mmCIF file of C-alpha atoms in Angstrom:
data_model
loop_
_atom_site.group_PDB
_atom_site.id
_atom_site.type_symbol
_atom_site.label_atom_id
_atom_site.label_comp_id
_atom_site.label_asym_id
_atom_site.label_seq_id
_atom_site.Cartn_x
_atom_site.Cartn_y
_atom_site.Cartn_z
ATOM 1 C CA MET A 1 1.788 0.358 3.643
ATOM 2 C CA LEU A 2 0.081 -0.557 6.888
ATOM 3 C CA ALA A 3 -2.370 -2.872 5.125
ATOM 4 C CA ALA A 4 0.456 -4.631 3.292
ATOM 5 C CA THR A 5 2.377 -5.051 6.527
ATOM 6 C CA LEU A 6 -0.151 -5.999 9.169
ATOM 7 C CA GLY A 7 -3.450 -7.780 9.263
ATOM 8 C CA SER A 8 -5.121 -11.060 10.039
ATOM 9 C CA ALA A 9 -2.092 -13.307 9.702
ATOM 10 C CA MET A 10 -2.915 -16.872 8.786
ATOM 11 C CA PRO A 11 -1.553 -19.929 10.592
ATOM 12 C CA ALA A 12 1.111 -22.241 9.246
ATOM 13 C CA ASN A 13 -1.362 -24.573 7.614
ATOM 14 C CA GLY A 14 -2.690 -21.656 5.520
ATOM 15 C CA ALA A 15 -6.396 -22.491 6.065
ATOM 16 C CA GLU A 16 -8.702 -22.165 9.055
ATOM 17 C CA GLU A 17 -12.029 -20.894 10.260
ATOM 18 C CA LYS A 18 -12.018 -17.249 11.354
ATOM 19 C CA PRO A 19 -14.689 -14.768 12.466
ATOM 20 C CA LEU A 20 -16.701 -13.178 9.668
ATOM 21 C CA TRP A 21 -15.645 -9.797 11.098
ATOM 22 C CA GLU A 22 -13.394 -8.364 13.790
ATOM 23 C CA ILE A 23 -13.067 -4.839 15.176
ATOM 24 C CA GLY A 24 -10.425 -3.221 17.330
ATOM 25 C CA ALA A 25 -7.953 -0.362 17.610
ATOM 26 C CA GLY A 26 -4.229 0.108 17.394
ATOM 27 C CA VAL A 27 -1.330 2.524 17.254
ATOM 28 C CA THR A 28 1.435 2.852 14.677
ATOM 29 C CA ALA A 29 4.716 4.740 14.373
ATOM 30 C CA LEU A 30 5.706 5.597 10.790
ATOM 31 C CA THR A 31 8.529 7.402 9.025
ATOM 32 C CA PHE A 32 8.313 8.200 5.300
ATOM 33 C CA PRO A 33 9.024 11.091 2.898
ATOM 34 C CA ALA A 34 6.592 13.952 2.313
ATOM 35 C CA TYR A 35 6.167 12.509 -1.221
ATOM 36 C CA ARG A 36 8.174 10.115 -3.365
ATOM 37 C CA GLY A 37 11.419 11.929 -4.187
ATOM 38 C CA SER A 38 11.234 14.411 -1.296
ATOM 39 C CA ASP A 39 14.299 14.945 0.888
ATOM 40 C CA GLN A 40 12.097 15.723 3.908
ATOM 41 C CA THR A 41 10.732 13.035 6.193
ATOM 42 C CA ASN A 42 7.445 12.887 8.056
ATOM 43 C CA ASN A 43 7.323 11.002 11.366
ATOM 44 C CA PHE A 44 3.973 10.048 12.851
ATOM 45 C CA VAL A 45 2.580 8.219 15.853
ATOM 46 C CA LEU A 46 -1.058 7.617 15.011
ATOM 47 C CA PRO A 47 -4.038 5.651 16.311
ATOM 48 C CA PHE A 48 -5.947 3.640 13.731
ATOM 49 C CA PRO A 49 -9.069 1.449 13.583
ATOM 50 C CA TYR A 50 -8.663 -2.287 13.137
ATOM 51 C CA PHE A 51 -11.291 -4.012 11.016
ATOM 52 C CA THR A 52 -11.425 -7.266 9.078
ATOM 53 C CA TYR A 53 -14.304 -8.691 7.070
ATOM 54 C CA HIS A 54 -14.227 -11.976 5.161
ATOM 55 C CA GLY A 55 -17.409 -11.963 3.089
ATOM 56 C CA LYS A 56 -17.801 -13.870 -0.168
ATOM 57 C CA VAL A 57 -17.663 -10.631 -2.181
ATOM 58 C CA LEU A 58 -16.655 -7.765 0.123
ATOM 59 C CA LYS A 59 -13.382 -8.279 1.992
ATOM 60 C CA ALA A 60 -11.268 -6.115 4.303
ATOM 61 C CA ASP A 61 -7.960 -7.553 5.496
ATOM 62 C CA ARG A 62 -4.173 -7.228 5.089
ATOM 63 C CA GLN A 63 -4.652 -6.826 1.318
ATOM 64 C CA GLY A 64 -6.888 -3.784 1.767
ATOM 65 C CA VAL A 65 -10.598 -3.159 1.267
ATOM 66 C CA ARG A 66 -11.864 -4.779 -1.903
ATOM 67 C CA ALA A 67 -14.758 -6.455 -3.671
ATOM 68 C CA SER A 68 -14.056 -9.873 -5.161
ATOM 69 C CA LEU A 69 -15.637 -9.966 -8.642
ATOM 70 C CA PHE A 70 -14.150 -13.235 -9.861
ATOM 71 C CA ASP A 71 -12.338 -15.917 -7.915
ATOM 72 C CA SER A 72 -10.841 -19.184 -9.114
ATOM 73 C CA ASP A 73 -8.090 -21.409 -7.809
ATOM 74 C CA ARG A 74 -5.410 -19.349 -9.571
ATOM 75 C CA VAL A 75 -7.030 -16.051 -10.639
ATOM 76 C CA ASP A 76 -8.746 -13.488 -8.423
ATOM 77 C CA MET A 77 -10.256 -10.261 -9.802
ATOM 78 C CA THR A 78 -11.128 -7.553 -7.302
ATOM 79 C CA ILE A 79 -11.954 -3.895 -6.956
ATOM 80 C CA SER A 80 -9.590 -2.213 -4.516
ATOM 81 C CA ALA A 81 -9.068 1.247 -3.059
ATOM 82 C CA ALA A 82 -6.330 3.215 -1.293
ATOM 83 C CA LEU A 83 -5.827 6.508 0.535
ATOM 84 C CA SER A 84 -2.801 8.811 0.711
ATOM 85 C CA PRO A 85 -2.294 11.560 3.333
ATOM 86 C CA PRO A 86 -1.937 15.271 2.466
ATOM 87 C CA SER A 87 1.293 17.284 2.551
ATOM 88 C CA SER A 88 1.371 21.039 3.131
ATOM 89 C CA SER A 89 3.711 22.815 0.707
ATOM 90 C CA LYS A 90 4.622 25.404 3.331
ATOM 91 C CA ASP A 91 6.323 22.582 5.237
ATOM 92 C CA ILE A 92 8.278 21.335 2.200
ATOM 93 C CA ARG A 93 11.177 23.636 1.317
ATOM 94 C CA ILE A 94 11.337 22.879 -2.412
ATOM 95 C CA ARG A 95 7.541 23.231 -2.785
ATOM 96 C CA ASN A 96 7.212 26.441 -0.768
ATOM 97 C CA GLY A 97 4.764 28.755 -2.535
ATOM 98 C CA MET A 98 3.239 25.938 -4.608
ATOM 99 C CA PRO A 99 -0.216 24.403 -4.077
ATOM 100 C CA ASP A 100 -0.509 21.843 -1.281
ATOM 101 C CA LEU A 101 -0.576 18.146 -2.084
ATOM 102 C CA GLU A 102 -4.081 17.140 -1.068
ATOM 103 C CA ALA A 103 -5.014 13.777 0.383
ATOM 104 C CA SER A 104 -5.877 11.421 -2.455
ATOM 105 C CA PHE A 105 -8.164 8.456 -3.057
ATOM 106 C CA GLU A 106 -7.481 5.688 -5.566
ATOM 107 C CA ILE A 107 -9.880 3.049 -6.865
ATOM 108 C CA GLY A 108 -9.808 0.514 -9.667
ATOM 109 C CA PRO A 109 -9.640 -3.149 -10.688
ATOM 110 C CA GLN A 110 -6.921 -5.550 -9.587
ATOM 111 C CA VAL A 111 -6.129 -8.998 -10.973
ATOM 112 C CA ASN A 112 -4.171 -11.409 -8.751
ATOM 113 C CA LEU A 113 -2.490 -14.387 -10.410
ATOM 114 C CA THR A 114 -1.257 -17.189 -8.146
ATOM 115 C CA LEU A 115 2.033 -18.336 -9.675
ATOM 116 C CA TRP A 116 2.864 -20.953 -7.035
ATOM 117 C CA ARG A 117 1.784 -22.097 -3.603
ATOM 118 C CA SER A 118 2.724 -24.935 -1.289
ATOM 119 C CA ASP A 119 0.368 -27.846 -0.729
ATOM 120 C CA ASP A 120 -0.448 -26.610 2.790
ATOM 121 C CA ARG A 121 -0.939 -23.035 1.449
ATOM 122 C CA ALA A 122 1.545 -21.712 3.991
ATOM 123 C CA ARG A 123 3.697 -20.207 1.210
ATOM 124 C CA PHE A 124 2.675 -18.611 -2.047
ATOM 125 C CA ALA A 125 3.879 -16.353 -4.829
ATOM 126 C CA LYS A 126 1.470 -14.081 -6.689
ATOM 127 C CA LEU A 127 1.547 -11.489 -9.440
ATOM 128 C CA LEU A 128 -0.629 -8.510 -8.447
ATOM 129 C CA LEU A 129 -1.895 -6.230 -11.220
ATOM 130 C CA PRO A 130 -3.697 -3.157 -9.824
ATOM 131 C CA MET A 131 -4.838 -0.280 -12.058
ATOM 132 C CA ARG A 132 -6.294 2.671 -10.155
ATOM 133 C CA ALA A 133 -7.777 6.067 -10.941
ATOM 134 C CA ALA A 134 -6.681 8.758 -8.459
ATOM 135 C CA PHE A 135 -8.640 11.751 -7.143
ATOM 136 C CA THR A 136 -7.892 14.442 -4.588
ATOM 137 C CA LEU A 137 -10.000 14.559 -1.431
ATOM 138 C CA GLU A 138 -11.201 18.169 -1.201
ATOM 139 C CA GLY A 139 -14.356 20.227 -1.657
ATOM 140 C CA THR A 140 -14.153 19.821 -5.431
ATOM 141 C CA PRO A 141 -12.233 16.584 -6.107
ATOM 142 C CA LYS A 142 -9.681 16.730 -8.903
ATOM 143 C CA ASP A 143 -8.871 13.874 -11.248
ATOM 144 C CA ILE A 144 -5.120 13.288 -10.930
ATOM 145 C CA GLY A 145 -4.701 10.427 -13.365
ATOM 146 C CA TRP A 146 -3.976 6.717 -13.306
ATOM 147 C CA VAL A 147 -1.491 4.483 -11.513
ATOM 148 C CA PHE A 148 -0.405 0.990 -12.577
ATOM 149 C CA HIS A 149 1.705 -0.928 -10.049
ATOM 150 C CA PRO A 150 2.395 -4.550 -11.061
ATOM 151 C CA LYS A 151 4.258 -6.414 -8.345
ATOM 152 C CA LEU A 152 5.402 -9.833 -7.247
ATOM 153 C CA ASN A 153 4.179 -10.884 -3.812
ATOM 154 C CA MET A 154 5.575 -13.756 -1.734
ATOM 155 C CA ASP A 155 4.188 -14.702 1.673
ATOM 156 C CA ILE A 156 5.695 -17.256 4.057
ATOM 157 C CA THR A 157 3.799 -18.265 7.202
ATOM 158 C CA ASP A 158 5.866 -21.240 8.375
ATOM 159 C CA LEU A 159 9.201 -19.620 9.191
ATOM 160 C CA PRO A 160 11.560 -22.123 10.879
ATOM 161 C CA GLY A 161 11.726 -21.524 14.633
ATOM 162 C CA LEU A 162 9.229 -18.655 14.433
ATOM 163 C CA ASN A 163 5.858 -20.290 14.842
ATOM 164 C CA GLY A 164 2.996 -18.028 13.756
ATOM 165 C CA TRP A 165 5.170 -15.254 12.339
ATOM 166 C CA ARG A 166 4.512 -14.157 8.774
ATOM 167 C CA LEU A 167 7.048 -12.776 6.289
ATOM 168 C CA GLY A 168 5.659 -10.824 3.356
ATOM 169 C CA MET A 169 7.637 -9.451 0.412
ATOM 170 C CA LEU A 170 6.526 -7.203 -2.456
ATOM 171 C CA ALA A 171 8.513 -5.814 -5.397
ATOM 172 C CA GLY A 172 7.531 -4.099 -8.601
ATOM 173 C CA PRO A 173 7.668 -1.008 -10.841
ATOM 174 C CA LEU A 174 5.235 1.900 -10.848
ATOM 175 C CA PHE A 175 3.774 3.571 -13.921
ATOM 176 C CA GLY A 176 1.655 6.706 -14.096
ATOM 177 C CA ASP A 177 0.030 8.874 -16.743
ATOM 178 C CA LYS A 178 0.897 12.521 -17.359
ATOM 179 C CA ARG A 179 -1.704 13.863 -14.909
ATOM 180 C CA GLN A 180 -0.491 11.614 -12.092
ATOM 181 C CA HIS A 181 3.179 12.519 -12.527
ATOM 182 C CA GLY A 182 2.321 16.133 -13.230
ATOM 183 C CA TYR A 183 0.414 16.516 -9.961
ATOM 184 C CA TYR A 184 3.522 15.640 -7.942
ATOM 185 C CA TYR A 185 6.462 16.667 -10.138
ATOM 186 C CA SER A 186 5.456 19.392 -12.634
ATOM 187 C CA VAL A 187 6.318 23.042 -11.896
ATOM 188 C CA ASP A 188 4.041 25.563 -13.596
ATOM 189 C CA GLN A 189 5.765 28.651 -14.993
ATOM 190 C CA ARG A 190 4.035 30.884 -12.430
ATOM 191 C CA PHE A 191 5.661 28.901 -9.594
ATOM 192 C CA ALA A 192 9.119 28.783 -11.161
ATOM 193 C CA THR A 193 12.041 30.278 -9.241
ATOM 194 C CA ALA A 194 15.809 30.385 -9.691
ATOM 195 C CA GLY A 195 16.141 27.167 -7.705
ATOM 196 C CA ARG A 196 12.952 25.594 -9.043
ATOM 197 C CA PRO A 197 12.725 25.963 -12.847
ATOM 198 C CA ALA A 198 9.533 25.256 -14.765
ATOM 199 C CA TYR A 199 9.083 21.581 -15.562
ATOM 200 C CA GLN A 200 6.485 19.358 -17.232
ATOM 201 C CA ALA A 201 6.370 15.722 -16.120
ATOM 202 C CA GLU A 202 5.552 13.009 -18.661
ATOM 203 C CA ALA A 203 3.773 9.671 -18.450
ATOM 204 C CA GLY A 204 5.643 6.398 -18.069
ATOM 205 C CA TYR A 205 7.927 4.588 -15.666
ATOM 206 C CA GLY A 206 7.852 5.892 -12.088
ATOM 207 C CA GLY A 207 10.524 3.877 -10.282
ATOM 208 C CA MET A 208 10.693 0.653 -8.257
ATOM 209 C CA GLN A 209 9.410 -0.281 -4.818
ATOM 210 C CA TYR A 210 10.510 -3.147 -2.572
ATOM 211 C CA LEU A 211 8.706 -3.948 0.679
ATOM 212 C CA ALA A 212 9.306 -6.521 3.403
ATOM 213 C CA SER A 213 7.033 -7.045 6.397
ATOM 214 C CA PHE A 214 7.077 -9.235 9.491
ATOM 215 C CA SER A 215 3.974 -9.806 11.620
ATOM 216 C CA LYS A 216 2.227 -12.157 14.007
ATOM 217 C CA ARG A 217 -1.382 -12.508 15.076
ATOM 218 C CA PHE A 218 -1.940 -13.439 18.715
ATOM 219 C CA PRO A 219 -5.375 -14.408 20.083
ATOM 220 C CA LYS A 220 -6.347 -10.847 21.067
ATOM 221 C CA PHE A 221 -3.780 -8.601 19.366
ATOM 222 C CA TRP A 222 -1.216 -8.472 16.561
ATOM 223 C CA VAL A 223 2.139 -6.821 16.058
ATOM 224 C CA GLY A 224 4.314 -6.174 13.056
ATOM 225 C CA ALA A 225 6.804 -4.003 11.246
ATOM 226 C CA PHE A 226 7.709 -3.133 7.666
ATOM 227 C CA ALA A 227 10.503 -1.526 5.667
ATOM 228 C CA ARG A 228 10.098 -0.210 2.111
ATOM 229 C CA TYR A 229 12.875 0.796 -0.261
ATOM 230 C CA ASP A 230 11.938 3.154 -3.086
ATOM 231 C CA ASN A 231 14.185 3.977 -6.065
ATOM 232 C CA LEU A 232 13.317 6.623 -8.689
ATOM 233 C CA GLY A 233 16.350 5.985 -10.904
ATOM 234 C CA GLY A 234 15.255 6.022 -14.549
ATOM 235 C CA ALA A 235 11.806 7.467 -13.791
ATOM 236 C CA THR A 236 10.435 9.766 -16.496
ATOM 237 C CA PHE A 237 10.248 12.597 -13.915
ATOM 238 C CA ALA A 238 13.649 11.922 -12.282
ATOM 239 C CA ASP A 239 15.027 15.261 -13.539
ATOM 240 C CA SER A 240 12.163 17.287 -12.010
ATOM 241 C CA PRO A 241 13.437 19.986 -9.620
ATOM 242 C CA LEU A 242 10.972 18.567 -7.072
ATOM 243 C CA VAL A 243 12.864 15.250 -6.969
ATOM 244 C CA ARG A 244 15.456 15.898 -4.274
ATOM 245 C CA GLN A 245 16.659 12.335 -3.801
ATOM 246 C CA GLN A 246 16.155 9.242 -5.906
ATOM 247 C CA ASP A 247 16.055 6.586 -3.208
ATOM 248 C CA TYR A 248 14.928 6.302 0.390
ATOM 249 C CA VAL A 249 13.671 3.867 3.019
ATOM 250 C CA ALA A 250 10.288 4.142 4.748
ATOM 251 C CA ALA A 251 9.490 2.059 7.823
ATOM 252 C CA GLY A 252 6.933 1.503 10.542
ATOM 253 C CA VAL A 253 5.815 -0.608 13.486
ATOM 254 C CA ALA A 254 2.316 -1.203 14.805
ATOM 255 C CA VAL A 255 0.261 -3.040 17.386
ATOM 256 C CA ALA A 256 -3.513 -3.532 17.422
ATOM 257 C CA TRP A 257 -5.943 -5.022 19.910
ATOM 258 C CA VAL A 258 -9.008 -7.030 18.862
ATOM 259 C CA LEU A 259 -11.974 -5.738 20.889
ATOM 260 C CA GLY A 260 -14.834 -7.707 19.334
ATOM 261 C CA GLU A 261 -15.601 -10.381 16.757
ATOM 262 C CA SER A 262 -18.494 -12.094 14.997
ATOM 263 C CA SER A 263 -19.846 -15.394 16.273
ATOM 264 C CA THR A 264 -20.236 -16.455 12.621
ATOM 265 C CA ARG A 265 -17.172 -18.296 11.338
ATOM 266 C CA VAL A 266 -15.943 -18.575 7.751
ATOM 267 C CA ARG A 267 -13.199 -20.719 6.245
ATOM 268 C CA LEU A 268 -10.183 -18.951 4.732
ATOM 269 C CA ASP A 269 -8.147 -20.926 2.235
ATOM 270 C CA ASP A 270 -5.809 -18.187 0.932
#
């Protein structure tokens, strides 16, 4: 969420020379559920590293850390990765007595299709097609399935009266296989209780997500905020006893300071 919200915002003309890399540090305040469908909220104030890299193949910016395998004027194929934090079941009422939800790592290919962009590249609409394999981060990592999250992305960097501010919007459905949904929403018979009956999650549709972000890059720091609405209505696991509410809003704000940058400059066109 932080990567989608904040990063090296581009200027209104959509193309400029920037440092090959930048490093820094920041702090963020976040509020989001313990897991999608939980009725308990986690609130965090956390420090985080700030790092951007604009190589020809390896890139790290507001779109995440990725390797660009194929790049044309309209189609970009990358390898991307993501991390999710852990959640202790002893802190989640409905999961009490069940195994903890470990931190997870996702990696896989992503195809980005540019559907439209303005002549000055200050506005664009893209279709993002990521497919990722997920694994737990523990002593013996566990394969927890696949996630497919197609989404429409629109970015606007020339907001009237708001010079330098960037509006980003994302919307799309989530799909997961049986292992992915089972990891979060299945209840094994040995963990079943009167208020938490046994349940086996199935593969398929996993709900919709909508995200809006607002950010601005200043010479030596950047600031931003995001809000994400998540709706599990119609999801294949919506009737799991672990789904306590079918919609919620997650949000966050952040600020980061740029502490160093490369003397080598590269041109960014998108």
